């Protein structure tokens, strides 16, 4: 486990694994891309975008993180689900959709 800010910068919080939890190969169309995570624990999202930029979110809905890309890029999204504890991971569910859940 390593501090999320080591990869994504100071806006990223929590601990993440060395390798991404999911690699999403996405072809953009006319719809937004919605990536979120749910857990009983307080989790975070760290995403490396196809253009190499990093984006992070902590609390999109309650303590669950989420990010909406209104004009998503085509390519590989490396996705980490982080958490605030150091050490063992926590159970979480990753949601990927073109329909934003509000």
PDB file of C-alpha atoms in Angstrom:
ATOM      1  CA  UNK A   1       0.000   0.000   0.000  1.00  0.00           C
ATOM      2  CA  UNK A   2       1.172   3.517  -0.712  1.00  0.00           C
ATOM      3  CA  UNK A   3      -0.200   7.014  -0.059  1.00  0.00           C
ATOM      4  CA  UNK A   4      -2.510   8.090  -2.908  1.00  0.00           C
ATOM      5  CA  UNK A   5      -0.874  11.514  -3.102  1.00  0.00           C
ATOM      6  CA  UNK A   6       2.358   9.810  -4.194  1.00  0.00           C
ATOM      7  CA  UNK A   7       0.714   8.980  -7.540  1.00  0.00           C
ATOM      8  CA  UNK A   8      -2.084  11.507  -7.935  1.00  0.00           C
ATOM      9  CA  UNK A   9      -0.780  14.564  -6.110  1.00  0.00           C
ATOM     10  CA  UNK A  10      -1.911  16.497  -3.064  1.00  0.00           C
ATOM     11  CA  UNK A  11      -5.622  16.358  -3.977  1.00  0.00           C
ATOM     12  CA  UNK A  12      -5.568  12.563  -3.590  1.00  0.00           C
ATOM     13  CA  UNK A  13      -6.125  10.983  -0.186  1.00  0.00           C
ATOM     14  CA  UNK A  14      -6.019   7.513   1.332  1.00  0.00           C
ATOM     15  CA  UNK A  15      -3.935   4.417   0.746  1.00  0.00           C
ATOM     16  CA  UNK A  16      -3.918   2.588  -2.586  1.00  0.00           C
ATOM     17  CA  UNK A  17      -2.323  -0.550  -3.990  1.00  0.00           C
ATOM     18  CA  UNK A  18       0.831  -0.349  -6.107  1.00  0.00           C
ATOM     19  CA  UNK A  19      -1.083  -1.470  -9.219  1.00  0.00           C
ATOM     20  CA  UNK A  20      -4.517  -0.236 -10.325  1.00  0.00           C
ATOM     21  CA  UNK A  21      -7.536  -2.197  -9.141  1.00  0.00           C
ATOM     22  CA  UNK A  22      -9.120  -1.952 -12.604  1.00  0.00           C
ATOM     23  CA  UNK A  23      -7.909  -1.020 -16.074  1.00  0.00           C
ATOM     24  CA  UNK A  24     -10.814   0.267 -18.154  1.00  0.00           C
ATOM     25  CA  UNK A  25     -10.315   0.465 -21.920  1.00  0.00           C
ATOM     26  CA  UNK A  26     -13.045   2.854 -23.012  1.00  0.00           C
ATOM     27  CA  UNK A  27     -14.237   4.144 -26.370  1.00  0.00           C
ATOM     28  CA  UNK A  28     -15.978   7.486 -25.936  1.00  0.00           C
ATOM     29  CA  UNK A  29     -19.309   8.169 -27.595  1.00  0.00           C
ATOM     30  CA  UNK A  30     -21.855  10.899 -26.998  1.00  0.00           C
ATOM     31  CA  UNK A  31     -22.603  10.031 -23.368  1.00  0.00           C
ATOM     32  CA  UNK A  32     -20.856  10.959 -20.117  1.00  0.00           C
ATOM     33  CA  UNK A  33     -18.760   8.407 -18.233  1.00  0.00           C
ATOM     34  CA  UNK A  34     -19.549   7.896 -14.558  1.00  0.00           C
ATOM     35  CA  UNK A  35     -17.099   6.090 -12.245  1.00  0.00           C
ATOM     36  CA  UNK A  36     -17.870   5.625  -8.558  1.00  0.00           C
ATOM     37  CA  UNK A  37     -17.297   3.275  -5.647  1.00  0.00           C
ATOM     38  CA  UNK A  38     -19.399   2.184  -2.702  1.00  0.00           C
ATOM     39  CA  UNK A  39     -18.296   0.649   0.557  1.00  0.00           C
ATOM     40  CA  UNK A  40     -19.215   0.441   4.211  1.00  0.00           C
ATOM     41  CA  UNK A  41     -15.791   2.007   4.820  1.00  0.00           C
ATOM     42  CA  UNK A  42     -14.776   5.528   3.761  1.00  0.00           C
ATOM     43  CA  UNK A  43     -13.110   4.962   0.370  1.00  0.00           C
ATOM     44  CA  UNK A  44     -11.577   7.207  -2.290  1.00  0.00           C
ATOM     45  CA  UNK A  45     -11.049   7.077  -6.058  1.00  0.00           C
ATOM     46  CA  UNK A  46      -7.768   7.712  -7.848  1.00  0.00           C
ATOM     47  CA  UNK A  47      -7.875   7.639 -11.659  1.00  0.00           C
ATOM     48  CA  UNK A  48      -5.100   8.036 -14.202  1.00  0.00           C
ATOM     49  CA  UNK A  49      -6.752   9.314 -17.391  1.00  0.00           C
ATOM     50  CA  UNK A  50      -5.840   8.279 -20.946  1.00  0.00           C
ATOM     51  CA  UNK A  51      -3.939  11.568 -21.408  1.00  0.00           C
ATOM     52  CA  UNK A  52      -1.799  10.884 -18.304  1.00  0.00           C
ATOM     53  CA  UNK A  53      -3.554  13.374 -16.007  1.00  0.00           C
ATOM     54  CA  UNK A  54      -4.669  12.298 -12.540  1.00  0.00           C
ATOM     55  CA  UNK A  55      -8.062  12.914 -10.950  1.00  0.00           C
ATOM     56  CA  UNK A  56      -9.208  11.984  -7.459  1.00  0.00           C
ATOM     57  CA  UNK A  57     -12.411  12.152  -5.443  1.00  0.00           C
ATOM     58  CA  UNK A  58     -13.268  11.443  -1.854  1.00  0.00           C
ATOM     59  CA  UNK A  59     -16.907  12.289  -1.080  1.00  0.00           C
ATOM     60  CA  UNK A  60     -19.268  12.472  -4.082  1.00  0.00           C
ATOM     61  CA  UNK A  61     -22.329  11.026  -2.341  1.00  0.00           C
ATOM     62  CA  UNK A  62     -21.885  10.828   1.424  1.00  0.00           C
ATOM     63  CA  UNK A  63     -18.521   9.172   1.959  1.00  0.00           C
ATOM     64  CA  UNK A  64     -18.680   7.325  -1.390  1.00  0.00           C
ATOM     65  CA  UNK A  65     -16.460   8.760  -4.146  1.00  0.00           C
ATOM     66  CA  UNK A  66     -17.580   9.393  -7.702  1.00  0.00           C
ATOM     67  CA  UNK A  67     -16.476  11.264 -10.809  1.00  0.00           C
ATOM     68  CA  UNK A  68     -18.516  12.323 -13.850  1.00  0.00           C
ATOM     69  CA  UNK A  69     -16.667  12.887 -17.117  1.00  0.00           C
ATOM     70  CA  UNK A  70     -19.064  14.891 -19.294  1.00  0.00           C
ATOM     71  CA  UNK A  71     -16.735  14.596 -22.299  1.00  0.00           C
ATOM     72  CA  UNK A  72     -14.767  11.424 -21.610  1.00  0.00           C
ATOM     73  CA  UNK A  73     -11.613  10.546 -23.499  1.00  0.00           C
ATOM     74  CA  UNK A  74     -11.158   7.294 -25.357  1.00  0.00           C
ATOM     75  CA  UNK A  75      -8.369   5.101 -24.019  1.00  0.00           C
ATOM     76  CA  UNK A  76      -7.151   3.422 -20.853  1.00  0.00           C
ATOM     77  CA  UNK A  77      -8.362   4.554 -17.429  1.00  0.00           C
ATOM     78  CA  UNK A  78      -6.309   3.128 -14.544  1.00  0.00           C
ATOM     79  CA  UNK A  79      -8.562   3.080 -11.474  1.00  0.00           C
ATOM     80  CA  UNK A  80      -7.634   2.644  -7.810  1.00  0.00           C
ATOM     81  CA  UNK A  81     -10.073   2.423  -4.905  1.00  0.00           C
ATOM     82  CA  UNK A  82      -8.283   3.766  -1.856  1.00  0.00           C
ATOM     83  CA  UNK A  83      -9.124   3.879   1.826  1.00  0.00           C
ATOM     84  CA  UNK A  84      -7.959   5.755   4.893  1.00  0.00           C
ATOM     85  CA  UNK A  85      -6.529   2.809   6.807  1.00  0.00           C
ATOM     86  CA  UNK A  86      -2.952   1.688   6.337  1.00  0.00           C
ATOM     87  CA  UNK A  87      -2.482  -2.003   5.635  1.00  0.00           C
ATOM     88  CA  UNK A  88      -5.247  -4.392   4.589  1.00  0.00           C
ATOM     89  CA  UNK A  89      -7.772  -3.311   1.976  1.00  0.00           C
ATOM     90  CA  UNK A  90     -11.501  -2.953   2.534  1.00  0.00           C
ATOM     91  CA  UNK A  91     -14.371  -4.464   0.521  1.00  0.00           C
ATOM     92  CA  UNK A  92     -15.737  -2.043  -2.084  1.00  0.00           C
ATOM     93  CA  UNK A  93     -17.797  -2.132  -5.255  1.00  0.00           C
ATOM     94  CA  UNK A  94     -16.724  -0.202  -8.362  1.00  0.00           C
ATOM     95  CA  UNK A  95     -19.496   1.205 -10.569  1.00  0.00           C
ATOM     96  CA  UNK A  96     -18.893   2.243 -14.179  1.00  0.00           C
ATOM     97  CA  UNK A  97     -21.773   3.599 -16.218  1.00  0.00           C
ATOM     98  CA  UNK A  98     -22.830   6.064 -18.902  1.00  0.00           C
ATOM     99  CA  UNK A  99     -25.907   6.847 -16.779  1.00  0.00           C
ATOM    100  CA  UNK A 100     -25.201   9.062 -13.758  1.00  0.00           C
ATOM    101  CA  UNK A 101     -26.731   7.722 -10.544  1.00  0.00           C
ATOM    102  CA  UNK A 102     -27.846  10.661  -8.392  1.00  0.00           C
TER     103      UNK A 102
END
